[in-house]
Tab-separated table of N, CA and C in Angstrom:
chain	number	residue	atom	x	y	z
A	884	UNK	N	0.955	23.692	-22.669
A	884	UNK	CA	0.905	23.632	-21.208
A	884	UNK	C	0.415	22.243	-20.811
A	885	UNK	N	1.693	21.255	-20.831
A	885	UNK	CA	0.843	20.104	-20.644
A	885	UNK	C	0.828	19.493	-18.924
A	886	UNK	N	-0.322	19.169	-18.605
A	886	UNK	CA	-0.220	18.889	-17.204
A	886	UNK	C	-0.215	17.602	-16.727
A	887	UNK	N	0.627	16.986	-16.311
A	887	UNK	CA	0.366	15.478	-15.603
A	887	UNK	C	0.058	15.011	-14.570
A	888	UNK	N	-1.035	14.195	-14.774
A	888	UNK	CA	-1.759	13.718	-13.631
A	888	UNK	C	-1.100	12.118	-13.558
A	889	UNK	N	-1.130	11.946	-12.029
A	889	UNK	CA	-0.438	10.960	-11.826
A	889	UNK	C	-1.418	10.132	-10.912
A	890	UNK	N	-1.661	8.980	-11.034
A	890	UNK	CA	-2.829	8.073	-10.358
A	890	UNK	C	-2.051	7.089	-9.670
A	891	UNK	N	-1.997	7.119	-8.153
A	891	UNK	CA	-1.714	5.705	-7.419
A	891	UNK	C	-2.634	4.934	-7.103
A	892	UNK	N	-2.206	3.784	-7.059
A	892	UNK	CA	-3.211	2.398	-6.291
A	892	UNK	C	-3.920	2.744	-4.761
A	893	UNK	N	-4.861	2.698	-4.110
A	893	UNK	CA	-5.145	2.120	-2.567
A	893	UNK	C	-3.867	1.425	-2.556
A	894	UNK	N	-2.889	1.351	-1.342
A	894	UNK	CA	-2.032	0.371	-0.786
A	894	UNK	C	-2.830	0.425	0.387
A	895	UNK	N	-2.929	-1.406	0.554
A	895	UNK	CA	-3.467	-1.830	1.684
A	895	UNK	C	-2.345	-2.293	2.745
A	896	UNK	N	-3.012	-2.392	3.687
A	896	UNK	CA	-1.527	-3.237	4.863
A	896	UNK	C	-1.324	-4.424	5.051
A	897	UNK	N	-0.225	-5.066	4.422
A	897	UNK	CA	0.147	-6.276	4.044
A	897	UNK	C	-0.533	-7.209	4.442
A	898	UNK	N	-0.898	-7.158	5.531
A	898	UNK	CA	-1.742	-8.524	6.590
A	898	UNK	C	-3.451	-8.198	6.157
A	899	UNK	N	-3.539	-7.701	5.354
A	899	UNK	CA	-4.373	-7.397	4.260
A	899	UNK	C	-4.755	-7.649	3.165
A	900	UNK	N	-3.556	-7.955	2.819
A	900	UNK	CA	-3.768	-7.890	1.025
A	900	UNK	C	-4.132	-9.182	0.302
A	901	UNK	N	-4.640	-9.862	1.103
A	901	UNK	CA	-5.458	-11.168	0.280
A	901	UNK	C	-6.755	-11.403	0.478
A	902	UNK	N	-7.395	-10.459	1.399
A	902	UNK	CA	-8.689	-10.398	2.141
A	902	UNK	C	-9.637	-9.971	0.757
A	903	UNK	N	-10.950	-10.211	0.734
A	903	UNK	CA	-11.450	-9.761	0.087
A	903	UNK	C	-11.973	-10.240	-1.189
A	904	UNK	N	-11.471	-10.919	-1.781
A	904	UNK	CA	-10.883	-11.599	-3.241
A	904	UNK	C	-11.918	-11.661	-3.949
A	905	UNK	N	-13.432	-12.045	-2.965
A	905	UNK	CA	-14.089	-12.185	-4.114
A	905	UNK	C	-15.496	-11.320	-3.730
A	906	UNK	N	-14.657	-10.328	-3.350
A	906	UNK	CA	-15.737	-8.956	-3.105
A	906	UNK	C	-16.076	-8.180	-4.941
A	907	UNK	N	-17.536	-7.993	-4.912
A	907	UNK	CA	-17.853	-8.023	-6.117
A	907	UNK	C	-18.043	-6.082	-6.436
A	908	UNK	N	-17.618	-5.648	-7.262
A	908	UNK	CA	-18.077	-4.759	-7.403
A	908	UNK	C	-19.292	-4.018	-7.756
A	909	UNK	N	-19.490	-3.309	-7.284
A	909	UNK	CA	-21.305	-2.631	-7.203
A	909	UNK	C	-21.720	-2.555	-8.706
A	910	UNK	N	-22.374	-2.771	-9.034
A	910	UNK	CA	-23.084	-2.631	-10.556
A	910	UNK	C	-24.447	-2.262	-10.190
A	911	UNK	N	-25.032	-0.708	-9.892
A	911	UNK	CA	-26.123	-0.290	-10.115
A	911	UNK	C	-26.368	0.259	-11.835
A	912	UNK	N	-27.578	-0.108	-12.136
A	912	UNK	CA	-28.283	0.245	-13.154
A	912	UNK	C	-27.622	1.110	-13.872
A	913	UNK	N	-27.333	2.416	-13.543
A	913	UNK	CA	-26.302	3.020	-14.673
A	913	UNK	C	-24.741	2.364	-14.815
A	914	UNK	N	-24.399	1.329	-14.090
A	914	UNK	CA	-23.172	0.828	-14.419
A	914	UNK	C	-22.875	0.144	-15.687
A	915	UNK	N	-22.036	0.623	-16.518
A	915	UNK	CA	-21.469	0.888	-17.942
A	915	UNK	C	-22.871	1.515	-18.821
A	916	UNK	N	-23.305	1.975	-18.530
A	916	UNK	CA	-24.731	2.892	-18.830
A	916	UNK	C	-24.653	2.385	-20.098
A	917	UNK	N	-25.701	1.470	-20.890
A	917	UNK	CA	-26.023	1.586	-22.397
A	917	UNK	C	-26.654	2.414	-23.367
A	918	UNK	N	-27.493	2.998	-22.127
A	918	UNK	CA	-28.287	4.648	-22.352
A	918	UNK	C	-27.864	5.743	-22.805
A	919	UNK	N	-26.966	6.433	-23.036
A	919	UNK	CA	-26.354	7.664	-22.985
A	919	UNK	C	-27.172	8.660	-23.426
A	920	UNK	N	-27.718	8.250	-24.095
A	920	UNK	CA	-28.963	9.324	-24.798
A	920	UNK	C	-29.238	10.709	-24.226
A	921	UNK	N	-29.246	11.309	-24.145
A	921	UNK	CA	-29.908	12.295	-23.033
A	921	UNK	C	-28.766	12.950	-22.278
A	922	UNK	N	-27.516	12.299	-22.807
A	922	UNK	CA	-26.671	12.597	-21.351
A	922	UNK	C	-25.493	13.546	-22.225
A	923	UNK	N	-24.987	14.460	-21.652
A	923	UNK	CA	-23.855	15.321	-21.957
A	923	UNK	C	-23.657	14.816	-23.048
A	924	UNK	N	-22.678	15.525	-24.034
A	924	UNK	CA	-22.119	15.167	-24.930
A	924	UNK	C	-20.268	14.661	-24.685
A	925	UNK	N	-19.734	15.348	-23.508
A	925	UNK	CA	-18.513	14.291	-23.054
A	925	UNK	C	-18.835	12.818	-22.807
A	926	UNK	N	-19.835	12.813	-21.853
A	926	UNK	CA	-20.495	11.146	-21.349
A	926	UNK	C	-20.977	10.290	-22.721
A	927	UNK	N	-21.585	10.809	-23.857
A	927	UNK	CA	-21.699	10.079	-24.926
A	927	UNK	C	-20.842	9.618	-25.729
A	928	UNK	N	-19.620	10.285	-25.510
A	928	UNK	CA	-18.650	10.004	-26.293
A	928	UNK	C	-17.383	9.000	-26.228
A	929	UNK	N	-17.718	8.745	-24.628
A	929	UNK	CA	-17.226	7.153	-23.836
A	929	UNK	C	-17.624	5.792	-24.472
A	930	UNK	N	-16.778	5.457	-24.727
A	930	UNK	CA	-16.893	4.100	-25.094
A	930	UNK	C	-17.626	3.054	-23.935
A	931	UNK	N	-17.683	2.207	-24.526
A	931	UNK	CA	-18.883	1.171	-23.584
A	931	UNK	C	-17.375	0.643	-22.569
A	932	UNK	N	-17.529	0.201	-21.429
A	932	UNK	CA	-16.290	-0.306	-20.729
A	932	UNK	C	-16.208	-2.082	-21.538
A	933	UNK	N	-15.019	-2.335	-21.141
A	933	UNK	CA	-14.328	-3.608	-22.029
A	933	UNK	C	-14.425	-4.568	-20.506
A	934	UNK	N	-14.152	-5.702	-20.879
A	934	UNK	CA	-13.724	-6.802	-20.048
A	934	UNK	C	-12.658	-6.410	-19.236
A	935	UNK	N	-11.713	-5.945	-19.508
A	935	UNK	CA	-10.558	-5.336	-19.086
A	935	UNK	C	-10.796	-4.764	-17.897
A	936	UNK	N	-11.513	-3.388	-18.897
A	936	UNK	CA	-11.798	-1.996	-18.246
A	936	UNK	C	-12.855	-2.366	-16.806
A	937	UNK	N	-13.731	-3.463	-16.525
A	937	UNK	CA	-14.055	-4.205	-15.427
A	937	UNK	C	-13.491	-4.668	-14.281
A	938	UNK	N	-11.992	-5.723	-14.826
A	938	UNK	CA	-11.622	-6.286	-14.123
A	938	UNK	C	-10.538	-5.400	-13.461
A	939	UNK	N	-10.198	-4.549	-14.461
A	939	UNK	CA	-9.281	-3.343	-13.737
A	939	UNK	C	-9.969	-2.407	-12.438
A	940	UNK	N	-11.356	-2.464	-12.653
A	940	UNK	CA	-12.082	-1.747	-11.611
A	940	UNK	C	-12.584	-2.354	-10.705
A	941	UNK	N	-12.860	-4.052	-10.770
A	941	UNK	CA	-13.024	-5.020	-9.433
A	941	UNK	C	-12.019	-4.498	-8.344
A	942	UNK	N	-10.598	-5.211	-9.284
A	942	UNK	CA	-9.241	-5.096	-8.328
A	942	UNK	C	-8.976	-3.785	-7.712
A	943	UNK	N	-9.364	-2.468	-8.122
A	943	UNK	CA	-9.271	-1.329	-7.255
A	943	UNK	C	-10.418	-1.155	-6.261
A	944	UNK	N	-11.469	-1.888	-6.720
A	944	UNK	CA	-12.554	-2.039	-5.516
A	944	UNK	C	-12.034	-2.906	-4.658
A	945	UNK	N	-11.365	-3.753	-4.626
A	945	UNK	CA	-11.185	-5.122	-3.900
A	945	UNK	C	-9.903	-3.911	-2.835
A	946	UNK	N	-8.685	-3.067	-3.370
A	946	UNK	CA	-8.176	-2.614	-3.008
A	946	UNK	C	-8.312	-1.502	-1.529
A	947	UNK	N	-9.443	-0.928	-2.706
A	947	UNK	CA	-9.519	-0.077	-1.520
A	947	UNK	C	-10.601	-0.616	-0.441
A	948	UNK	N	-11.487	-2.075	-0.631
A	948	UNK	CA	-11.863	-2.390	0.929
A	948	UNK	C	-10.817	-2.918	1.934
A	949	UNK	N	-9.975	-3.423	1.264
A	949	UNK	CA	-8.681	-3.921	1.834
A	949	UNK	C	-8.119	-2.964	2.886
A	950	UNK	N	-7.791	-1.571	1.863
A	950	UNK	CA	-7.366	-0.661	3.138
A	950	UNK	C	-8.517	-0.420	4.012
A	951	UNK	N	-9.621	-0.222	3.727
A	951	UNK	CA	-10.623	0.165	5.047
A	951	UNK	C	-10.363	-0.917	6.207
A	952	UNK	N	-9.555	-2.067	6.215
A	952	UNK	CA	-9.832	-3.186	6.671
A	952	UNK	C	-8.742	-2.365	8.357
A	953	UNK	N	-7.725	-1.643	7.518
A	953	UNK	CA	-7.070	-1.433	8.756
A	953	UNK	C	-7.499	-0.164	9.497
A	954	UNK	N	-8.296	0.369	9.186
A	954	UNK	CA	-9.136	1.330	9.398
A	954	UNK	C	-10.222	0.918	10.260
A	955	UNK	N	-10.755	-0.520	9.934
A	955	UNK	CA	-11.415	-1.227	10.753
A	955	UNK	C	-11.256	-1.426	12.100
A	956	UNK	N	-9.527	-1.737	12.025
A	956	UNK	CA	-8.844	-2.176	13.048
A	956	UNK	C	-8.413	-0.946	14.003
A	957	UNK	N	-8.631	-0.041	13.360
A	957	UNK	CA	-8.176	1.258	14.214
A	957	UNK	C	-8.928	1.885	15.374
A	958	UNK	N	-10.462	1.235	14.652
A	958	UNK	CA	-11.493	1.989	15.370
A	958	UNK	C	-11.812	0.792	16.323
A	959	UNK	N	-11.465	-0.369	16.148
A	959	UNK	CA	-11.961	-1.071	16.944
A	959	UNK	C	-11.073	-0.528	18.498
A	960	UNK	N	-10.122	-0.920	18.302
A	960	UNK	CA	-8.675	0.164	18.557
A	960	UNK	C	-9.166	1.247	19.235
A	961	UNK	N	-9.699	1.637	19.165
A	961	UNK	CA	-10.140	3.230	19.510
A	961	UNK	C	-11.079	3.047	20.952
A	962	UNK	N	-12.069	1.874	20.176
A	962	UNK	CA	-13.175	2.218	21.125
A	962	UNK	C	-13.068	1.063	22.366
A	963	UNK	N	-12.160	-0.161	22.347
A	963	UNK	CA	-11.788	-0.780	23.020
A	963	UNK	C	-10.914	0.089	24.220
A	964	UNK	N	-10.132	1.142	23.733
A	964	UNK	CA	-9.596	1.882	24.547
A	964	UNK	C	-10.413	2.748	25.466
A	965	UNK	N	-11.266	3.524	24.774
A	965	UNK	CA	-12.486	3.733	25.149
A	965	UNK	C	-13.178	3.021	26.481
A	966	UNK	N	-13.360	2.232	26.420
A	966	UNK	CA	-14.351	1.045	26.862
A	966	UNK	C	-13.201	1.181	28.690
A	967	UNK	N	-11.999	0.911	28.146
A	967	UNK	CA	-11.256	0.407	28.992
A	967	UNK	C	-10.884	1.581	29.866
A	968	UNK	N	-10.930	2.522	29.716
A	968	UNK	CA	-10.526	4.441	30.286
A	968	UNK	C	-11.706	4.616	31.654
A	969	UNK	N	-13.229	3.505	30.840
A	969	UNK	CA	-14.444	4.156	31.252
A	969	UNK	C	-14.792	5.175	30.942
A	970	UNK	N	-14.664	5.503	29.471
A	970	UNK	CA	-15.187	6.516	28.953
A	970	UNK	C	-15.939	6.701	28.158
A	971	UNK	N	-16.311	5.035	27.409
A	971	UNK	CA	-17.491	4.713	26.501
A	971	UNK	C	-18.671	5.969	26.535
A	972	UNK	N	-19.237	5.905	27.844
A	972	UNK	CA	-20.755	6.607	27.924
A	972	UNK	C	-20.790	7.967	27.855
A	973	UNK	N	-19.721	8.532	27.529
A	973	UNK	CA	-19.529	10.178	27.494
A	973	UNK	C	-18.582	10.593	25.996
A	974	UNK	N	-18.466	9.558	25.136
A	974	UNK	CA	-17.570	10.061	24.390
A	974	UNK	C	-18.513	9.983	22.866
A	975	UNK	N	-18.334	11.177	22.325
A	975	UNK	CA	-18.702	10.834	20.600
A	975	UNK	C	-18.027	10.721	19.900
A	976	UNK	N	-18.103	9.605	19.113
A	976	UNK	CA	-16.866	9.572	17.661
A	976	UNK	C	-17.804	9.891	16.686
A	977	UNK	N	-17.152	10.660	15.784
A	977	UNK	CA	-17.069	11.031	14.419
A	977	UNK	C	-16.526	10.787	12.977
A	978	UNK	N	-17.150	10.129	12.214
A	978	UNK	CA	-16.138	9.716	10.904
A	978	UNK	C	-16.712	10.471	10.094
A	979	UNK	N	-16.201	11.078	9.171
A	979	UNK	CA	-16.376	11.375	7.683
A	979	UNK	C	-15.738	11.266	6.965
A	980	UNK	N	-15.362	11.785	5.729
A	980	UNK	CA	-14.992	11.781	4.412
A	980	UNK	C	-14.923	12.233	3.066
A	981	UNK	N	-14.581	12.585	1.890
A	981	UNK	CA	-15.010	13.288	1.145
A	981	UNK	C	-15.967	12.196	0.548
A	982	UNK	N	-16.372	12.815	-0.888
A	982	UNK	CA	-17.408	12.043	-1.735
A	982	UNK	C	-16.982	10.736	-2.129
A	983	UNK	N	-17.457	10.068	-2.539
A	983	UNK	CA	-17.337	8.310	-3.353
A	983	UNK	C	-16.784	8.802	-4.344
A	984	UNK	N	-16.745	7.568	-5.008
A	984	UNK	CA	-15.763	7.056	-6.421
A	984	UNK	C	-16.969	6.815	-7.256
A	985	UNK	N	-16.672	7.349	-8.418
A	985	UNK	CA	-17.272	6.355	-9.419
A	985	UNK	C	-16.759	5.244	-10.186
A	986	UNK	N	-16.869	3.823	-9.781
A	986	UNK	CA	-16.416	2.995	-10.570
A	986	UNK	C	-16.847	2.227	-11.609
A	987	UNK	N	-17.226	2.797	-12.885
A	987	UNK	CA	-18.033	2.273	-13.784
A	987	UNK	C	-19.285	2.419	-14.601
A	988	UNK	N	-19.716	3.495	-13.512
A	988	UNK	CA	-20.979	3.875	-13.756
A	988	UNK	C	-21.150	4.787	-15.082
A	989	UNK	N	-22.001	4.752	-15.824
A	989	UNK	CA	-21.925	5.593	-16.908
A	989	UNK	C	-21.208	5.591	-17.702
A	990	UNK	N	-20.558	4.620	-18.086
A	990	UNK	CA	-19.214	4.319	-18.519
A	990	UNK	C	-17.707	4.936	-18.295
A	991	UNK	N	-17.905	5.093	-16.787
A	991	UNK	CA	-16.693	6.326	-16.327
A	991	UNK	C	-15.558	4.835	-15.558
A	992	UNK	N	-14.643	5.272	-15.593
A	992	UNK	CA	-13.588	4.596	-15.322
A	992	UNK	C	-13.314	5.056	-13.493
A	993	UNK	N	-12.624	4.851	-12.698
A	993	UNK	CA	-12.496	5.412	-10.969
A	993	UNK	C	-11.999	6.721	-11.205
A	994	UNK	N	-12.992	7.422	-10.035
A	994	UNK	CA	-12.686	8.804	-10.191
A	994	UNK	C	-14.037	9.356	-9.288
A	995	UNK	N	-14.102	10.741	-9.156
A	995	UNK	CA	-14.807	11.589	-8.529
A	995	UNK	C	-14.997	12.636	-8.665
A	996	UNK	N	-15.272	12.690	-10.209
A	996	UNK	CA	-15.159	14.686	-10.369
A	996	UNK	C	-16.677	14.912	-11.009
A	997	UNK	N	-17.725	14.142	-10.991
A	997	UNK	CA	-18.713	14.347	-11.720
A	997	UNK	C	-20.041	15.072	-10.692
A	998	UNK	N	-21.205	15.658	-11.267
A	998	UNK	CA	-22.481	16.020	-10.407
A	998	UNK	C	-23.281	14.331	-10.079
A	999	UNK	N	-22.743	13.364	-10.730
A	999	UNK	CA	-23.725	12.260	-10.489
A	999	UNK	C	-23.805	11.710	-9.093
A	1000	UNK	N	-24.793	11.168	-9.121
A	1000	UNK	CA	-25.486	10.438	-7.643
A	1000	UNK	C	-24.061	10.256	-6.753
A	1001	UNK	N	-23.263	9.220	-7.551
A	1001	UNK	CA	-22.341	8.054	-6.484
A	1001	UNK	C	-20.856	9.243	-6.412
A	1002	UNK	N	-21.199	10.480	-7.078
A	1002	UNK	CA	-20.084	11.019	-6.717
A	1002	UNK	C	-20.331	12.353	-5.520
A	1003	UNK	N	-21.491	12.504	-5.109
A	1003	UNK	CA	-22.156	13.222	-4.425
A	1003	UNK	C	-22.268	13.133	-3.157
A	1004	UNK	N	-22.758	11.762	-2.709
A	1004	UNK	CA	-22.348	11.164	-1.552
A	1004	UNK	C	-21.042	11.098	-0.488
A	1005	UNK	N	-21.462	11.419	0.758
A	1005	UNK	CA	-20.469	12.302	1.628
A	1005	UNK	C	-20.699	11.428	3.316
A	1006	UNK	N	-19.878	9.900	3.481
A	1006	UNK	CA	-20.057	9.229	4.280
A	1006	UNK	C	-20.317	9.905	5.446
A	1007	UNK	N	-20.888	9.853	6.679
A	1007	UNK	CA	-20.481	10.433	8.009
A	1007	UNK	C	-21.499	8.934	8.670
A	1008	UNK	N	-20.581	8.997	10.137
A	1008	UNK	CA	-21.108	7.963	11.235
A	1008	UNK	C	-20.946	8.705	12.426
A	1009	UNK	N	-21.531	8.377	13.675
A	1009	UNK	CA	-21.472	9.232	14.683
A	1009	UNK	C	-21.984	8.149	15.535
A	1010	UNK	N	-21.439	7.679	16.782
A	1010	UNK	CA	-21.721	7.195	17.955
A	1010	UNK	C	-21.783	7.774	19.445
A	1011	UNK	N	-22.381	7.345	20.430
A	1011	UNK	CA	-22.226	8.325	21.207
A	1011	UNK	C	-23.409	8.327	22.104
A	1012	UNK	N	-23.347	8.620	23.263
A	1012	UNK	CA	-24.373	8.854	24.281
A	1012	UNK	C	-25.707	9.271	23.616
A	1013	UNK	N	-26.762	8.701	24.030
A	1013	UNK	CA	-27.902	8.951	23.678
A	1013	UNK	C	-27.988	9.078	22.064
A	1014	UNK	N	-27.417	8.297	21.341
A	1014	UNK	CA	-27.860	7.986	19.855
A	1014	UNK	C	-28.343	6.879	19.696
A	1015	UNK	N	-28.829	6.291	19.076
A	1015	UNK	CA	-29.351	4.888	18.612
A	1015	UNK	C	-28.685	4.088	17.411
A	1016	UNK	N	-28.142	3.191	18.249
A	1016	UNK	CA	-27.278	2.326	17.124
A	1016	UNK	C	-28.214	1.836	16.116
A	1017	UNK	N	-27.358	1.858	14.760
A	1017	UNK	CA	-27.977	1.861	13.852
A	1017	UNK	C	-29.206	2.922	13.301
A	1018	UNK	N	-29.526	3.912	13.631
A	1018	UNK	CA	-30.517	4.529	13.530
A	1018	UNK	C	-29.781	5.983	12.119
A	1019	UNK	N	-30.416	6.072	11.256
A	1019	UNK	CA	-30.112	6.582	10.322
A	1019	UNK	C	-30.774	8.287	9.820
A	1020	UNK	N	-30.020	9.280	9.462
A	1020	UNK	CA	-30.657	10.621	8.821
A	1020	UNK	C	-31.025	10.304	6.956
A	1021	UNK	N	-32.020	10.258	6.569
A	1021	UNK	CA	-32.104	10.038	5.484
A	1021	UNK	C	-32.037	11.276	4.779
A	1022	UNK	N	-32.278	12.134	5.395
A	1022	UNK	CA	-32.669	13.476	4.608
A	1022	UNK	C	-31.217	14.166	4.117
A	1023	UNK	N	-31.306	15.270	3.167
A	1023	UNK	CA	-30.201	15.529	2.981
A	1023	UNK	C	-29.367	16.780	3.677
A	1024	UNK	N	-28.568	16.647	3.817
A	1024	UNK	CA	-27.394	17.562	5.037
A	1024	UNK	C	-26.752	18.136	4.942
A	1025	UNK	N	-26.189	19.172	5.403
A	1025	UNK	CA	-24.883	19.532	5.118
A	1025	UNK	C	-23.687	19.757	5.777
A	1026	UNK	N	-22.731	19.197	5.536
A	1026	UNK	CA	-20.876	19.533	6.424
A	1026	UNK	C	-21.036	20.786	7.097
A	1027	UNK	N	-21.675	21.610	6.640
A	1027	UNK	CA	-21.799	23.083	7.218
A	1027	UNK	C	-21.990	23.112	8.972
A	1028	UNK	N	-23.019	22.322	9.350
A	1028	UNK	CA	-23.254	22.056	10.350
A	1028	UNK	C	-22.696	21.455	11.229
A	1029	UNK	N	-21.640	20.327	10.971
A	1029	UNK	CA	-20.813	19.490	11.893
A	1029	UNK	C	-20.114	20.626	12.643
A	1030	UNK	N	-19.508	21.038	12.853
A	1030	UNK	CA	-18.750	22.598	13.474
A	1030	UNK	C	-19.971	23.353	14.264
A	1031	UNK	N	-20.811	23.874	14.217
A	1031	UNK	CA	-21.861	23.717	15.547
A	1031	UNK	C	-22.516	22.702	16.557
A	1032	UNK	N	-22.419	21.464	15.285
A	1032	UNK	CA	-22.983	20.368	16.206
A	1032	UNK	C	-21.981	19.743	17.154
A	1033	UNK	N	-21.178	19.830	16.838
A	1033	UNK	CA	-19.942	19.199	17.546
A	1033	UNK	C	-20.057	19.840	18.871
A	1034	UNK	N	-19.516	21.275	18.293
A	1034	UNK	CA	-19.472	22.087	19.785
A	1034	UNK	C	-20.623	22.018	20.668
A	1035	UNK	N	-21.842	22.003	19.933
A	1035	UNK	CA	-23.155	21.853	20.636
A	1035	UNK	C	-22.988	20.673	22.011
A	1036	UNK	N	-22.494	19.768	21.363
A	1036	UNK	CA	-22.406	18.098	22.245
A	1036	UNK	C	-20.910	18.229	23.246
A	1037	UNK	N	-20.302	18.949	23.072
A	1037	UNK	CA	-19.214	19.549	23.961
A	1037	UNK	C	-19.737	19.819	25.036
């Protein structure tokens, strides 16, 4: 029963695709983990990442900020429209997302199927009447709630 998995690139939008170049990829402390000790016996059995196996994971980092770039442009887009309706002071936007990528960490190649930290993480932003720009929830949350809160601010 063999199953194939098929992996595409981020495609960014052309007026895009040179931006970025020398955006570095994140290397926290477990990135290519030398440690394994302690850790699963699948995760020990990963090879250390190569030169390669790096530069292959810059360029998909570099990729996918690329696409956020028009994503950038969307929201600017959004709220310029916004602005212009006169509807800025009554409107909330909402972003979320599923979890992060792991690129590297632990010696894992891009992907998102693990319990670890960077695959756990679950973006959300919210603007909007009576919030404070920049002002942050540190604590931890859950999606459960967006669907009351929403309606709540309705």
């Amino acid at each position: 029963a063999f199953v194939s998995r098929h992996w595409y690139p981020p495609v960014p939008a052309a007026r895009h695709w040179e931006e970025l170049s020398g955006a570095a990829l994140p290397r926290p402390p477990s990135f290519n983990d030398p440690w394994v000790s302690g850790k699963p016996a699948w995760l020990r059995a990963l090879d250390p990442l190569t030169a390669a196996n790096v530069t292959f994971l810059e360029e998909i980092h570099r990729l996918r900020l690329r696409c956020m770039r028009a994503v950038d442009e969307m929201v600017e887009a959004l709220v310029s429209e916004l602005d212009s309706l006169g509807l800025s002071d009554s409107t909330f936007i909402l972003f979320t997302s599923d979890n992060g990528y792991h690129e590297g960490v632990h010696r894992m190649g891009s992907g998102k199927t693990t319990a670890f930290e960077e695959d756990l993480r679950v973006p959300m932003m919210m603007a909007g009447p009576g919030l404070a720009a920049g002002s942050k929830v540190v604590t931890t949350t859950q999606h459960i709630d967006i669907a009351p809160t929403v309606l709540a601010l309705a």
